[in-house]
Short mmCIF file of C-alpha atoms in Angstrom, two decimals:
data_model
loop_
_atom_site.label_atom_id
_atom_site.label_comp_id
_atom_site.label_asym_id
_atom_site.label_seq_id
_atom_site.Cartn_x
_atom_site.Cartn_y
_atom_site.Cartn_z
CA PHE A 81 23.42 -34.44 -10.28
CA PRO A 82 22.55 -35.04 -13.99
CA LYS A 83 19.22 -33.26 -13.42
CA GLU A 84 21.04 -30.23 -11.97
CA ILE A 85 23.48 -30.17 -14.91
CA TYR A 86 20.55 -30.36 -17.35
CA ASN A 87 18.46 -27.67 -15.62
CA VAL A 88 21.30 -25.25 -14.80
CA PRO A 89 24.17 -25.89 -17.23
CA GLN A 90 27.46 -24.12 -16.57
CA ASP A 91 28.54 -23.68 -20.19
CA ILE A 92 27.24 -23.70 -23.76
CA PHE A 93 28.69 -27.14 -24.55
CA ILE A 94 26.79 -28.82 -21.70
CA ALA A 95 23.63 -26.84 -22.48
CA THR A 96 23.59 -28.06 -26.08
CA PHE A 97 24.99 -31.54 -25.44
CA MET A 98 22.47 -32.53 -22.77
CA GLY A 99 18.92 -32.62 -24.09
CA ARG A 100 16.89 -30.35 -26.29
CA GLY A 101 16.50 -26.63 -26.00
CA THR A 102 16.58 -23.19 -27.52
CA LEU A 103 19.78 -21.18 -27.51
CA LEU A 104 19.34 -17.44 -28.09
CA GLU A 105 22.33 -15.10 -28.31
CA GLY A 106 22.30 -11.44 -27.38
CA GLU A 107 23.81 -8.61 -25.37
CA VAL A 108 23.46 -8.16 -21.61
CA THR A 109 21.79 -4.80 -20.98
CA SER A 110 21.48 -4.93 -17.18
CA LYS A 111 22.21 -7.05 -14.12
CA GLU A 112 19.55 -5.49 -11.86
CA GLY A 113 17.22 -8.18 -10.52
CA GLY A 114 18.80 -10.86 -12.70
CA VAL A 115 20.37 -10.78 -16.14
CA HIS A 116 18.54 -8.75 -18.78
CA MET A 117 19.54 -9.65 -22.32
CA ARG A 118 18.53 -8.11 -25.64
CA VAL A 119 17.97 -10.60 -28.48
CA GLY A 120 16.98 -8.56 -31.54
CA ASN A 121 13.65 -6.92 -30.62
CA ILE A 122 13.18 -9.13 -27.56
CA THR A 123 14.36 -8.50 -24.00
CA LEU A 124 14.67 -11.56 -21.76
CA GLN A 125 15.30 -11.75 -18.04
CA GLY A 126 16.91 -14.77 -16.43
CA LEU A 127 19.53 -16.25 -14.14
CA ASP A 128 23.32 -16.13 -14.50
CA SER A 129 24.20 -19.77 -13.83
CA THR A 130 27.94 -18.98 -13.72
CA ASP A 131 27.76 -15.66 -11.83
CA THR A 132 30.31 -14.22 -14.28
CA ILE A 133 28.20 -12.28 -16.81
CA LYS A 134 28.58 -8.49 -16.85
CA GLN A 135 26.59 -5.69 -18.46
CA GLY A 136 27.67 -5.28 -22.09
CA ASP A 137 28.77 -8.93 -22.43
CA ARG A 138 27.59 -11.16 -25.25
CA ALA A 139 25.66 -14.03 -23.72
CA ALA A 140 23.44 -16.96 -24.61
CA CYS A 141 20.09 -17.81 -23.11
CA VAL A 142 19.20 -21.49 -22.76
CA ILE A 143 15.55 -22.50 -22.47
CA ARG A 144 14.38 -26.12 -22.26
CA PRO A 145 11.20 -26.84 -24.29
CA GLU A 146 9.35 -28.39 -21.36
CA ASN A 147 9.73 -25.22 -19.25
CA TYR A 148 7.41 -23.07 -21.38
CA SER A 149 3.83 -22.44 -20.39
CA VAL A 150 0.92 -21.50 -22.64
CA GLU A 151 -0.75 -19.75 -19.69
CA LYS A 152 0.78 -16.73 -17.99
CA PRO A 153 2.26 -17.96 -14.69
CA ARG A 154 1.94 -16.09 -11.39
CA GLU A 155 5.72 -15.88 -11.07
CA PRO A 156 7.76 -13.38 -13.13
CA ALA A 157 8.07 -14.64 -16.70
CA ASN A 158 9.28 -13.73 -20.16
CA GLU A 159 6.72 -13.66 -22.96
CA LEU A 160 7.54 -14.86 -26.47
CA GLU A 161 5.21 -14.75 -29.46
CA GLY A 162 5.90 -16.07 -32.92
CA GLU A 163 4.63 -17.88 -35.96
CA VAL A 164 4.25 -21.65 -35.76
CA GLU A 165 6.63 -23.16 -38.34
CA TRP A 166 5.81 -26.78 -37.61
CA ALA A 167 4.09 -28.93 -35.02
CA SER A 168 4.59 -32.64 -34.37
CA PHE A 169 2.40 -34.71 -32.06
CA ILE A 170 4.72 -36.77 -29.83
CA GLY A 171 2.16 -38.35 -27.46
CA PRO A 172 2.26 -36.64 -24.06
CA TYR A 173 2.92 -33.29 -25.81
CA THR A 174 3.16 -31.61 -29.20
CA GLU A 175 6.59 -30.36 -30.21
CA VAL A 176 6.23 -26.91 -31.80
CA ARG A 177 8.83 -24.72 -33.45
CA LEU A 178 8.14 -21.00 -33.41
CA ASP A 179 9.79 -18.25 -35.41
CA VAL A 180 10.16 -15.42 -32.90
CA ASP A 181 11.68 -12.42 -34.72
CA GLY A 182 13.90 -14.73 -36.76
CA ASN A 183 14.86 -16.93 -33.79
CA LYS A 184 13.85 -20.60 -33.83
CA VAL A 185 12.22 -21.52 -30.51
CA LEU A 186 11.38 -25.14 -29.60
CA VAL A 187 8.37 -25.56 -27.29
CA ASP A 188 6.60 -28.60 -25.82
CA VAL A 189 2.87 -27.83 -25.86
CA PRO A 190 0.45 -29.82 -23.66
CA PRO A 191 -2.26 -32.02 -25.22
CA GLY A 192 -5.42 -30.21 -26.20
CA VAL A 193 -3.67 -26.91 -27.00
CA ASP A 194 -4.03 -25.99 -30.66
CA ALA A 195 -0.94 -24.57 -32.40
CA PRO A 196 -1.83 -24.41 -36.11
CA VAL A 197 1.08 -24.10 -38.56
CA GLY A 198 1.22 -20.54 -39.88
CA GLY A 199 -0.68 -19.15 -36.89
CA ARG A 200 0.59 -16.88 -34.12
CA PHE A 201 1.34 -18.51 -30.77
CA LYS A 202 2.34 -17.06 -27.41
CA VAL A 203 4.31 -18.81 -24.66
CA TYR A 204 5.75 -17.83 -21.29
CA ILE A 205 8.99 -18.88 -19.65
CA PRO A 206 9.61 -18.18 -15.95
CA HIS A 207 12.73 -16.11 -15.24
CA LYS A 208 14.01 -18.97 -13.05
CA ASN A 209 13.98 -21.27 -16.13
CA THR A 210 15.70 -18.74 -18.40
CA ILE A 211 19.38 -19.60 -17.94
CA MET A 212 22.01 -17.12 -19.15
CA LEU A 213 25.53 -18.26 -20.03
CA PRO A 214 28.59 -16.27 -21.13
CA LEU A 215 29.61 -16.68 -24.76
CA GLU A 216 33.21 -17.66 -25.30
CA GLU A 217 35.22 -14.89 -26.94
#
């Protein structure tokens, strides 16, 4: 039950209260084949965990740092690229913060992957791990 709440939160409070993650806010542009949301110059596709989001709504996208991949997965995925602002070796991973078009994105990078500060870095997030939540009006 706690794992389900963490992986598929039902509201912004739970998403930010339980664990680490990136919260991106934008406008829902389509509901065909999942939720499509525009965040600045980026379009993300993901799942509506509440089944209440409509086209034109303001929404938030929640992405957990451990769900990113540095290699393009076989399953449908969003692609984010940004400048590495900082990197901190934690042990089993390196915690990296990217600036993606002005959005701060927290990513756990596996050992052996180089993410130099100031360099460009690309990550992928499967649609199934890109959780969309309605923003409270």
